Coordinates of C-alpha atoms and ligand atoms in Angstrom, one line a residue:
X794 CA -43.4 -32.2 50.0
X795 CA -44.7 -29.9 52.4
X796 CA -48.4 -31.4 52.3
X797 CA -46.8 -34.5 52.5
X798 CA -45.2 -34.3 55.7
X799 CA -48.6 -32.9 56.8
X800 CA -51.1 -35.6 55.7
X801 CA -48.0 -38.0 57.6
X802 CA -48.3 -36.0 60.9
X803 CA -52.4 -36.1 60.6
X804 CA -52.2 -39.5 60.6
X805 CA -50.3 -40.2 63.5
X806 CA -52.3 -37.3 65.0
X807 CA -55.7 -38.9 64.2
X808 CA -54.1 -42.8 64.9
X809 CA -53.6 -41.8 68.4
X810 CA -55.7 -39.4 69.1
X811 CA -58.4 -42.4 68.4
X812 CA -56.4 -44.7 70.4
X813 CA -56.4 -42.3 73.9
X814 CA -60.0 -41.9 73.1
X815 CA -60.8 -45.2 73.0
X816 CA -58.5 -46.1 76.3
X817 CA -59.7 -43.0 78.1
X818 CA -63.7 -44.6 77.8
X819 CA -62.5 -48.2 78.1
X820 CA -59.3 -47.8 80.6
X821 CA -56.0 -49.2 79.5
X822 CA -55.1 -46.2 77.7
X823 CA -51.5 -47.6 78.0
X824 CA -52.2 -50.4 75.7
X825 CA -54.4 -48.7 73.2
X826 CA -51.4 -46.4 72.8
X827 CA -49.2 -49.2 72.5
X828 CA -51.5 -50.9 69.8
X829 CA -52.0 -47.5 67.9
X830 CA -47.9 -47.5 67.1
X831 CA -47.5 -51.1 66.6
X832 CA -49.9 -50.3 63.6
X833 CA -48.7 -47.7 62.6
X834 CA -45.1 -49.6 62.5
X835 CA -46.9 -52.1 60.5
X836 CA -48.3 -49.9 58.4
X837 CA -45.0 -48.3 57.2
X838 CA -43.5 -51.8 57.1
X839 CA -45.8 -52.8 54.3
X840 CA -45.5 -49.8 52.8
X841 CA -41.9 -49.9 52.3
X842 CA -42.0 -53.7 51.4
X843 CA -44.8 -52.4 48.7
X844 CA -42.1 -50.0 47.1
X845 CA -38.9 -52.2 47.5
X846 CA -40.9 -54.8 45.5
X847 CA -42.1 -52.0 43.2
X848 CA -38.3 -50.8 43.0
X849 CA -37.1 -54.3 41.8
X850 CA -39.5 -54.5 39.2
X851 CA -37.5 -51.8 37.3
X852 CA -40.3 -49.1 38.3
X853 CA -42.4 -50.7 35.6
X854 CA -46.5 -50.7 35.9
X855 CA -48.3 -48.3 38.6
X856 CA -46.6 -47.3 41.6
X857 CA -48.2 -49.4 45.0
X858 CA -51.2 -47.4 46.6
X859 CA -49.8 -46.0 50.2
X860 CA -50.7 -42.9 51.7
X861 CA -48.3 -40.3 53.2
X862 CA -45.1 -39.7 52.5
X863 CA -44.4 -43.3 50.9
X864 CA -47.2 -42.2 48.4
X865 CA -44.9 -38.9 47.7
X866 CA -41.8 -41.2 47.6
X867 CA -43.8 -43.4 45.0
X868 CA -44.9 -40.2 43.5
X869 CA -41.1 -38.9 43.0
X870 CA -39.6 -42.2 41.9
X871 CA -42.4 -42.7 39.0
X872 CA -42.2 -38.7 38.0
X873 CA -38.3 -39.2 37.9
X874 CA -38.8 -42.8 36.2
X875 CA -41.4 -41.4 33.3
X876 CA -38.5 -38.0 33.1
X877 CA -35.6 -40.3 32.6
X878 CA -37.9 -42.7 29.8
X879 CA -38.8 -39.2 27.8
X880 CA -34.8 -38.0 28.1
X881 CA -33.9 -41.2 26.6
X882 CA -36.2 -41.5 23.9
X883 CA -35.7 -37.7 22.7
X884 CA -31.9 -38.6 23.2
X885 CA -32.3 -41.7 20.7
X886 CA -34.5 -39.8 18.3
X887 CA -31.9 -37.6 18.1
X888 CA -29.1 -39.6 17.4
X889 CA -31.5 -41.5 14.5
X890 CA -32.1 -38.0 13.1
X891 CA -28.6 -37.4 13.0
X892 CA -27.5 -41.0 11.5
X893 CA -30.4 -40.4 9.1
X894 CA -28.8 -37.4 7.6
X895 CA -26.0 -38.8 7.5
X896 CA -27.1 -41.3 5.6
X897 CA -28.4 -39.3 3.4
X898 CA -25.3 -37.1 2.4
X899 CA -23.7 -37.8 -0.6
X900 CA -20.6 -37.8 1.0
X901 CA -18.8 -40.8 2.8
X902 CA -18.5 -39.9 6.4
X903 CA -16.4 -42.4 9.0
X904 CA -16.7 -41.7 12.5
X905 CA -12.8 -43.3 14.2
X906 CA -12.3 -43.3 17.6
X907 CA -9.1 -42.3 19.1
X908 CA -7.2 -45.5 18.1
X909 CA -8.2 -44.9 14.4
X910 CA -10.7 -47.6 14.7
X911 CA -13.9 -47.6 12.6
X912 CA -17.0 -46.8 14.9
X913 CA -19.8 -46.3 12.3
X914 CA -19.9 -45.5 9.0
X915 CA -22.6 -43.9 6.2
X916 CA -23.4 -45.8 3.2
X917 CA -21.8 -43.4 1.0
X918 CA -18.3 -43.8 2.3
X919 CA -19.6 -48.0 1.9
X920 CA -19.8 -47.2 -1.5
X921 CA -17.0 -45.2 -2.2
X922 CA -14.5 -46.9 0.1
X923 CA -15.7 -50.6 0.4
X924 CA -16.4 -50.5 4.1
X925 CA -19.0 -52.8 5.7
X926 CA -21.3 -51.9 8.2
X927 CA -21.6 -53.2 10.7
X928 CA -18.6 -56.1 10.2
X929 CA -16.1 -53.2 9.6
X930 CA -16.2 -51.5 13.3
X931 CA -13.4 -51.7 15.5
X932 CA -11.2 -52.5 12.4
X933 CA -8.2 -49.6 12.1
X934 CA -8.8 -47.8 9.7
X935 CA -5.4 -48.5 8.1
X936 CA -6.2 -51.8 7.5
X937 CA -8.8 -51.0 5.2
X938 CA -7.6 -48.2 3.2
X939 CA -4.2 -49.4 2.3
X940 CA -3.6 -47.1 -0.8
X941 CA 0.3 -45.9 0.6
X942 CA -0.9 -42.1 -0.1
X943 CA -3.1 -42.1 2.8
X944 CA -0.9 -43.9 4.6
X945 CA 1.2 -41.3 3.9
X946 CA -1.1 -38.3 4.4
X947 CA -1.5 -39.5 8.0
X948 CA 2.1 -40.1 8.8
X949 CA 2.6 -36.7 8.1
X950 CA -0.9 -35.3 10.1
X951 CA -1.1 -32.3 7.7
X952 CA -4.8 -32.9 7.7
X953 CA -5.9 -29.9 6.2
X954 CA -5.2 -31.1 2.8
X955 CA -7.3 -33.5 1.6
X956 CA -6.2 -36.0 -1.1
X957 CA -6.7 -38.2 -3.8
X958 CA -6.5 -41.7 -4.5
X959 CA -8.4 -44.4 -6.5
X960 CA -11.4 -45.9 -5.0
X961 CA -11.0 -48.7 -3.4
X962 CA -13.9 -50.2 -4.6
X963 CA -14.1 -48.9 -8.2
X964 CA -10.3 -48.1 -8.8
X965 CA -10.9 -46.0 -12.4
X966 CA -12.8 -43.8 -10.0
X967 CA -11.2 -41.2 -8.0
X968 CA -12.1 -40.1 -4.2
X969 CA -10.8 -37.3 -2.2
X970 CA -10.2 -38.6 1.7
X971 CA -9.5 -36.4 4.4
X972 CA -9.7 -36.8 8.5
X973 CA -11.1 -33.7 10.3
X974 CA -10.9 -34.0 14.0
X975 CA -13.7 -33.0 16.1
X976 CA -13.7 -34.5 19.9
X977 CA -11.2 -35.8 22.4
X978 CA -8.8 -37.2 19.7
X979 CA -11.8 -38.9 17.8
X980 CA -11.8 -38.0 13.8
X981 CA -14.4 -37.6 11.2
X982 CA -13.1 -39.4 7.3
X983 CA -14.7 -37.6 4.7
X984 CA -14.4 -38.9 1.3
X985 CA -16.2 -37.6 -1.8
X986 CA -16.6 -38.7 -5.7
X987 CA -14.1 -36.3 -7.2
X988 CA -14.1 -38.7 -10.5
X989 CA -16.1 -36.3 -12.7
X990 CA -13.5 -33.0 -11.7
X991 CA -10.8 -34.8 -12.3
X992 CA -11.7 -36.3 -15.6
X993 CA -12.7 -32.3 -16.9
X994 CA -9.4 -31.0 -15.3
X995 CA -7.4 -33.8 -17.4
X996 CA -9.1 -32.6 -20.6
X997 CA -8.8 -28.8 -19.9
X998 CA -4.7 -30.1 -19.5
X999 CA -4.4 -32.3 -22.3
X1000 CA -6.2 -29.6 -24.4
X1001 CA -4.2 -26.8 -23.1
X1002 CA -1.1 -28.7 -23.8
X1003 CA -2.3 -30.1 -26.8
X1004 CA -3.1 -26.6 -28.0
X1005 CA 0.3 -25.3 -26.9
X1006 CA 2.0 -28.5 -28.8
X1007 CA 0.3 -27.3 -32.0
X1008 CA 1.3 -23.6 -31.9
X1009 CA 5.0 -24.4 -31.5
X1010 CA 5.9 -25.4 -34.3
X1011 CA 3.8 -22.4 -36.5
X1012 CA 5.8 -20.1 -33.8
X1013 CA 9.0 -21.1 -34.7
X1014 CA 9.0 -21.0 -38.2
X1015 CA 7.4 -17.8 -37.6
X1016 CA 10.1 -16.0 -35.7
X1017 CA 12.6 -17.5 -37.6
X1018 CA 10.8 -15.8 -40.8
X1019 CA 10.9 -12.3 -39.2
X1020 CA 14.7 -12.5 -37.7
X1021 CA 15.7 -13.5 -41.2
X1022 CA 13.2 -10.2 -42.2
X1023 CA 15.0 -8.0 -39.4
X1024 CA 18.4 -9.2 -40.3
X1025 CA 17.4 -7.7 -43.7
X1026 CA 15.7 -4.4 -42.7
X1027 CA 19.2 -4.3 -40.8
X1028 CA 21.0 -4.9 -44.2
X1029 CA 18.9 -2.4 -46.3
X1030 CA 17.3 -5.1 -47.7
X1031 CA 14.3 -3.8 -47.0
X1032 CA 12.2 -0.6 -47.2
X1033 CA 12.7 1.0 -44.5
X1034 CA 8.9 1.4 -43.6
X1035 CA 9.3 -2.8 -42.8
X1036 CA 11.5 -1.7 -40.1
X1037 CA 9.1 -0.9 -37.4
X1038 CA 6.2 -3.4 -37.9
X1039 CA 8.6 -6.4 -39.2
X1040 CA 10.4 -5.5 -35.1
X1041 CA 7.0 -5.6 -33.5
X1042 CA 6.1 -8.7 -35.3
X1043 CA 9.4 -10.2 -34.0
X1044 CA 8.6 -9.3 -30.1
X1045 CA 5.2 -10.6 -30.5
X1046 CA 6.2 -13.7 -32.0
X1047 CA 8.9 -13.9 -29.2
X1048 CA 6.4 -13.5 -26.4
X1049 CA 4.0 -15.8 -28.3
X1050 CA 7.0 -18.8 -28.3
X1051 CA 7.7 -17.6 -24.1
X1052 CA 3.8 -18.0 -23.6
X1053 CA 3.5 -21.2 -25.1
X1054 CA 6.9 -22.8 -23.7
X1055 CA 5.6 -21.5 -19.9
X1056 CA 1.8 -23.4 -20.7
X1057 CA 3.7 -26.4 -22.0
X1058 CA 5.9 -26.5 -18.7
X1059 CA 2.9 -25.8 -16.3
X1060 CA 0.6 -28.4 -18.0
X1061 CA 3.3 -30.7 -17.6
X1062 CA 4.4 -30.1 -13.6
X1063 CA 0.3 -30.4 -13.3
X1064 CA 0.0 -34.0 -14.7
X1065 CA 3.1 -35.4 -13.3
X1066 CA 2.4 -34.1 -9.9
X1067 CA 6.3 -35.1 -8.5
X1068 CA 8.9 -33.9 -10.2
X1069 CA 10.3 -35.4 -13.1
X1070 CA 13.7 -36.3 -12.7
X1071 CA 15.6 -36.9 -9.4
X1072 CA 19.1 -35.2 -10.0
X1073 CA 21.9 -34.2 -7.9
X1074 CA 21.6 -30.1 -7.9
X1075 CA 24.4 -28.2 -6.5
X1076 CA 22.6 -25.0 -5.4
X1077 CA 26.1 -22.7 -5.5
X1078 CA 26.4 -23.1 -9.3
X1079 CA 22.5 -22.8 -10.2
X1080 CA 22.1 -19.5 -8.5
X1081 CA 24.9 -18.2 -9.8
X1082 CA 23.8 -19.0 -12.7
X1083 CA 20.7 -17.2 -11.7
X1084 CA 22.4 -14.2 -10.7
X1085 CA 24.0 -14.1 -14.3
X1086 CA 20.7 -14.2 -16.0
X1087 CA 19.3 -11.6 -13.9
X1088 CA 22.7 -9.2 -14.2
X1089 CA 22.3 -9.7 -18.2
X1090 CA 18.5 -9.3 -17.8
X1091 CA 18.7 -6.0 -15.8
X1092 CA 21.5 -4.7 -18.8
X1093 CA 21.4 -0.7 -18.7
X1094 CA 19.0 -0.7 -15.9
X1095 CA 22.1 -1.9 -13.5
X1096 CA 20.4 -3.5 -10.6
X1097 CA 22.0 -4.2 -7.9
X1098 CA 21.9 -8.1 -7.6
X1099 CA 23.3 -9.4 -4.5
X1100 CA 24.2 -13.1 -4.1
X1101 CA 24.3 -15.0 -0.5
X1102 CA 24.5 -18.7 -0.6
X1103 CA 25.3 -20.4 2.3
X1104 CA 27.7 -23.0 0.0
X1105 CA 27.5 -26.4 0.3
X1106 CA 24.2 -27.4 -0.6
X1107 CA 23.6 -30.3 -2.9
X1108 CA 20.0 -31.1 -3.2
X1109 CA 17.4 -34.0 -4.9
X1110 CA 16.1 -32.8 -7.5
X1111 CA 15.0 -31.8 -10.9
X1112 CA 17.1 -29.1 -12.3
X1113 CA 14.6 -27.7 -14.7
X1114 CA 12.4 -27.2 -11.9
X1115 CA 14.5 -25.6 -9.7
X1116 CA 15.9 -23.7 -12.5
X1117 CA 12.2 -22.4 -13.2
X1118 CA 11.4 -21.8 -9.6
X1119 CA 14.7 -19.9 -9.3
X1120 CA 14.6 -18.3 -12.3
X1121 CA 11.1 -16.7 -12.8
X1122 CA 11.3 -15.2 -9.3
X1123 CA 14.8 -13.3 -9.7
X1124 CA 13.5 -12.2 -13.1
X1125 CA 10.3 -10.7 -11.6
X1126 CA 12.8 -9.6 -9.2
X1127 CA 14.2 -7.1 -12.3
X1128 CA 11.4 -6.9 -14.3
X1129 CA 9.1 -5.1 -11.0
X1130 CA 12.5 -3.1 -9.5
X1131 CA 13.3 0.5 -11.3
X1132 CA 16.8 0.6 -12.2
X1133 CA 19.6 1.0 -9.4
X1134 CA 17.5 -0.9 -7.4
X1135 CA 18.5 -3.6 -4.8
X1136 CA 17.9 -7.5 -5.2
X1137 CA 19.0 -9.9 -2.8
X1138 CA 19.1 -13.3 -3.8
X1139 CA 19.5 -15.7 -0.6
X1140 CA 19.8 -19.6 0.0
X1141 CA 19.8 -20.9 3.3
X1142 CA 19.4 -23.7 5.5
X1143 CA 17.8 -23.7 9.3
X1144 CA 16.6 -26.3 11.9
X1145 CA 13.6 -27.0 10.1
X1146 CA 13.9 -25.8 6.0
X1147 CA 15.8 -25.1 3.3
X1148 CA 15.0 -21.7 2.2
X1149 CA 15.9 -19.9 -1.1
X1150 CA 14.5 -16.1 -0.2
X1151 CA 14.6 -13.1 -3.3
X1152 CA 14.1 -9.7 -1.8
X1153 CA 13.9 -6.7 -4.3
X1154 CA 13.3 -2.8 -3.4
X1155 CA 11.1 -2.5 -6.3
X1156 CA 7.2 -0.9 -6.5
X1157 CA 5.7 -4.0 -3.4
X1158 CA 2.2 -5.2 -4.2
X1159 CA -0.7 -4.5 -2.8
X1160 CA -2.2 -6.8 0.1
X1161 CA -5.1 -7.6 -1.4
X1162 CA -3.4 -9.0 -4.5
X1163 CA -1.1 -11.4 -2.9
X1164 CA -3.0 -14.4 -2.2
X1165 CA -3.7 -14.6 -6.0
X1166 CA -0.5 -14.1 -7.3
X1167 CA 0.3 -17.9 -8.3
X1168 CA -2.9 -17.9 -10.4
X1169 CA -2.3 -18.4 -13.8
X1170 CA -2.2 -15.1 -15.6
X1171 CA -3.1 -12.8 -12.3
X1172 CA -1.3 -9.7 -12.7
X1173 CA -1.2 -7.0 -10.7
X1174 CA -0.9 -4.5 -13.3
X1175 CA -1.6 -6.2 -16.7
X1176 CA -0.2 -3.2 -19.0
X1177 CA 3.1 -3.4 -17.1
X1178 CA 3.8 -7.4 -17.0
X1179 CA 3.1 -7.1 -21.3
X1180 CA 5.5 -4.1 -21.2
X1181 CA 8.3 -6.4 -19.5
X1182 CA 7.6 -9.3 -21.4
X1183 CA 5.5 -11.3 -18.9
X1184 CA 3.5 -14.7 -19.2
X1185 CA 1.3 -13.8 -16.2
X1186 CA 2.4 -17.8 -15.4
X1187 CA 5.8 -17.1 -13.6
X1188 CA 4.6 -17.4 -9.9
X1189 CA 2.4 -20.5 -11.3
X1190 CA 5.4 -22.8 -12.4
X1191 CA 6.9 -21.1 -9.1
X1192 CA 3.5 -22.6 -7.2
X1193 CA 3.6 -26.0 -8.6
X1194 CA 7.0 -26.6 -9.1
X1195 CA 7.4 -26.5 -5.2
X1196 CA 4.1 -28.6 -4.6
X1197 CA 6.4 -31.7 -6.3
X1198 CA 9.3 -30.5 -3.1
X1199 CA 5.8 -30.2 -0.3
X1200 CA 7.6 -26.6 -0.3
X1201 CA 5.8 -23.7 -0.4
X1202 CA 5.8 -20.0 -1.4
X1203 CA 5.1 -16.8 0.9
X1204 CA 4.7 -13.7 0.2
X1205 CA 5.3 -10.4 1.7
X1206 CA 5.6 -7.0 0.4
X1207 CA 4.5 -3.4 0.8
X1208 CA 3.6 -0.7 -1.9
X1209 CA 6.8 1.4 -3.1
X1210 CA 9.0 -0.4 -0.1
X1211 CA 9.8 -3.9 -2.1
X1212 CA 8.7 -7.1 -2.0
X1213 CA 10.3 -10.7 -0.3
X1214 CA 9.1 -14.3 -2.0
X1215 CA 10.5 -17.1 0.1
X1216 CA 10.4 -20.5 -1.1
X1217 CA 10.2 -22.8 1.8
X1218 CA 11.9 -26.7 1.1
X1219 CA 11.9 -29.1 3.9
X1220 CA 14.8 -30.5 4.6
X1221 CA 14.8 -34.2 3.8
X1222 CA 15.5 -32.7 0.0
X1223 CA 18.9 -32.4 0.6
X1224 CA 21.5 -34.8 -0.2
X1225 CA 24.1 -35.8 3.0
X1226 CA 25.7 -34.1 4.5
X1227 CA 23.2 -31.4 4.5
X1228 CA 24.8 -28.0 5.7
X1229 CA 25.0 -26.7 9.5
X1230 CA 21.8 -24.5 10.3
X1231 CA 22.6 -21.0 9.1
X1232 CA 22.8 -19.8 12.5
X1233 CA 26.4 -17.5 12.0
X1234 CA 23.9 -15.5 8.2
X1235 CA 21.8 -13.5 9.9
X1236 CA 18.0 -14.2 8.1
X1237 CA 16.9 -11.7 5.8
X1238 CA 15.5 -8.6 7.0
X1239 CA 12.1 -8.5 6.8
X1240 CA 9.8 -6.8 4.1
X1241 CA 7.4 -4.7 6.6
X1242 CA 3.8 -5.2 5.0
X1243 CA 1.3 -7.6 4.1
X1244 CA 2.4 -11.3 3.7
X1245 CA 0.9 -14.6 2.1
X1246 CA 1.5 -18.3 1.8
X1247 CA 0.5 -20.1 -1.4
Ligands
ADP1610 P1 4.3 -12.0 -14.9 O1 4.8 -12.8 -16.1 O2 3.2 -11.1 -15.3 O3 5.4 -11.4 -14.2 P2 4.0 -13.7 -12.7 O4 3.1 -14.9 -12.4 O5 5.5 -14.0 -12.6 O6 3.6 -13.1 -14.0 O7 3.7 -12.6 -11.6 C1 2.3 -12.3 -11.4 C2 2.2 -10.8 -11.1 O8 2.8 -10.6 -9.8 C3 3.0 -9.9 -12.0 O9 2.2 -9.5 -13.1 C4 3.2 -8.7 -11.1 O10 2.1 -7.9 -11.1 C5 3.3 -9.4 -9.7 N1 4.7 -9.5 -9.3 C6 5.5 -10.7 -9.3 N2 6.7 -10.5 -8.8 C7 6.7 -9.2 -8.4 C8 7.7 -8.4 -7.8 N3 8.9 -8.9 -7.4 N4 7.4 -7.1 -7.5 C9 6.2 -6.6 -7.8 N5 5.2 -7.3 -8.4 C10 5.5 -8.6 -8.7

């Protein structure tokens, strides 16, 4: 810029220095002077007209010829011009790269704006959800996936969890569709071929259960064989060397039948996926009925079992499964407490959930285990759960019995303090009139330790 301005001033320099020259040997320096910066005036003049026609051309071909600073200025506007045409271009290529591998995922991707409404879409989610590119944009996205589940799924904007509905386009397949959302309200749809998984997770069901099915039967007769043996030893009927393993064939055969009846109900919560009867529960009665259980459960080891219900709760539901829910926790309850021990059975409702809460003071679990307690047949300490009878599928049924209720389980415990499993229900499972909030109970105290949600 510097040698600009420079090369500008030697002009006028050398314009008029030429021009006094010429009037100091000819006389009438006055209007050599005058002539010097009328050209000079003209110069500039065409030098500006040069670039203002250069400037409307869109900057396109070579910039004018001019010398001084209007050559800098052209120099600066074409530099500028040929930095703006290489930012774009990168800025395209990028953008192609990026649709490219897109394009190339095996996943459907959907970009929607903050309306919902398609912008751009890969040929994968095309395939797998029928959308048309480019005919579909600026449709909402409702309008084209109609299944009521996603419908659904984005009424209640728990995005996290993705789900699964027929495919639109093929409906024996199945596709898992999720949002994820990534700037200023906009939101990515992924969907994905789950057809396969699902198909190998029907047959690992249907064989399980068909399995379980099958062993019944053999079960029963079984343990009805080796009562009728016991009932014998017990009458003398018997050697008295039969006692012992005719007694341990009986408790095996009893766990056996508990083993297979737990599969059967788990296999079955899994393929239904809701619950499978809508009743009218009246919580009151079932967990006293729970309470019962667990008194005659705990036996000699005389637990204490406390019962708090805040009364009045009638809920939608199946009874079985509440049963099961209620049920296998209070027994774990009993089973994982040594004797004397306190249990605290609670049901309550607040603002936002119905909660039915059993605290024990029994041996806690370890942090590490408790985000994979509800897997079938985790257990913490396998040679105990055998010794008190259990399935290791308890906390499973618990799982997926309140998946059908969108209620969930969490955790908490610490190591020789107790533990606290809180099923969470929302609220719209009651039956009218639901109960006050349980402001006046106080909640639960707390189990200090590590917690989870599953
Ligand atoms: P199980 O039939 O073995 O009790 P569950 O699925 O009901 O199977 O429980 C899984 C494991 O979680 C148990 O084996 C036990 O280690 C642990 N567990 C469950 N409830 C409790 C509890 N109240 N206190 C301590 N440990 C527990």
């Amino acid at each position: 810029m510097r040698r600009a301005w420079l090369a500008e001033l030697w002009i006028i320099a050398g314009l008029f220095a030429a021009a006094a020259a010429a009037g100091y040997y000819t006389g009438g320096l006055l209007w050599w002077v005058t002539g010097a910066g009328a050209l000079y005036a003209a110069l500039n003049v065409r030098n500006a007209a040069r670039q203002l026609k250069w400037l409307g051309g869109g900057l396109d071909g070579p910039p004018p010829d001019a010398f001084g600073l209007w050559a800098e200025v052209s120099h600066r506007f074409y530099q500028a011009r040929r930095e703006a045409r290489e930012a774009a271009r990168e800025a395209a290529e990028r953008v192609e790269q990026h649709e490219r591998s897109m394009q190339a995922l095996p996943d459907g991707v959907v970009l929607l704006d903050a309306n919902q409404q398609i912008r751009w879409s890969n040929t994968a989610a095309q395939r797998l959800i029928g959308l048309q590119e480019p005919d579909d944009r600026g449709q909402h996205i409702d309008n084209l996936l109609r299944h009521p589940d996603f419908t659904e799924y984005r009424r209640r904007g728990d995005l996290e969890q993705f789900i699964q509905i027929p495919s639109p386009t093929t409906p024996d397949n199945v596709v898992m569709v999720g949002m994820v959302p990534f700037s200023a309200g906009e939101f990515l749809l992924v969907c994905r071929d789950v057809t396969e998984r699902v198909r190998i997770d029907r047959v690992r069901r249907d064989f399980l259960s068909n399995v379980s099915h099958e062993l019944r039967t053999p079960i029963t007769v079984l343990g009805g064989y080796l009562e009728i043996l016991q009932d014998a030893a017990e009458a003398d009927d018997l050697p008295s060397r039969w006692k012992r393993p005719v007694d341990a064939m009986h408790d095996q055969a009893t766990r056996m039948r508990h083993l297979v009846e737990d599969l059967l109900l788990l296999s079955r919560m899994e393929s239904l996926g809701h619950p499978d009867s809508r009743e009218e529960i009246e919580i009151d009665l079932l967990a006293a009925q729970v309470q019962e259980e667990a008194v005659a459960l705990s036996g000699e080891r005389e637990h204490r079992i406390e019962l708090e219900v805040q009364s009045g709760t009638r809920v939608s539901g199946s009874v079985s499964e509440f049963r099961a829910v209620f049920s296998n926790l209070v027994r774990n309850a009993v089973q994982y407490t040594p004797a004397g021990g306190r249990i605290r059975i609670e049901w309550r409702v607040d603002e936002e959930a119905a909660w039915f809460v059993v605290e024990d003071e029994g041996e806690g679990i370890e942090s590490q285990h408790l985000s994979r307690l509800t897997e079938r047949f985790y257990r913490v300490d396998e040679g105990r759960s055998r010794e008190e009878g259990g399935t290791g599928l308890g906390l499973a049924i618990v799982k997926h019995a309140l998946v059908h209720y969108d209620g969930r389980l969490e955790i908490e415990s610490e190591p020789g303090r107790g533990s606290r499993f809180a099923c969470r229900f929302p609220r719209d499972i009651m039956l009218e009139p639901a109960p006050a909030p349980a402001s006046p109970v106080p909640p639960a105290p707390r189990v200090e330790g590590a917690g989870a949600a599953c």
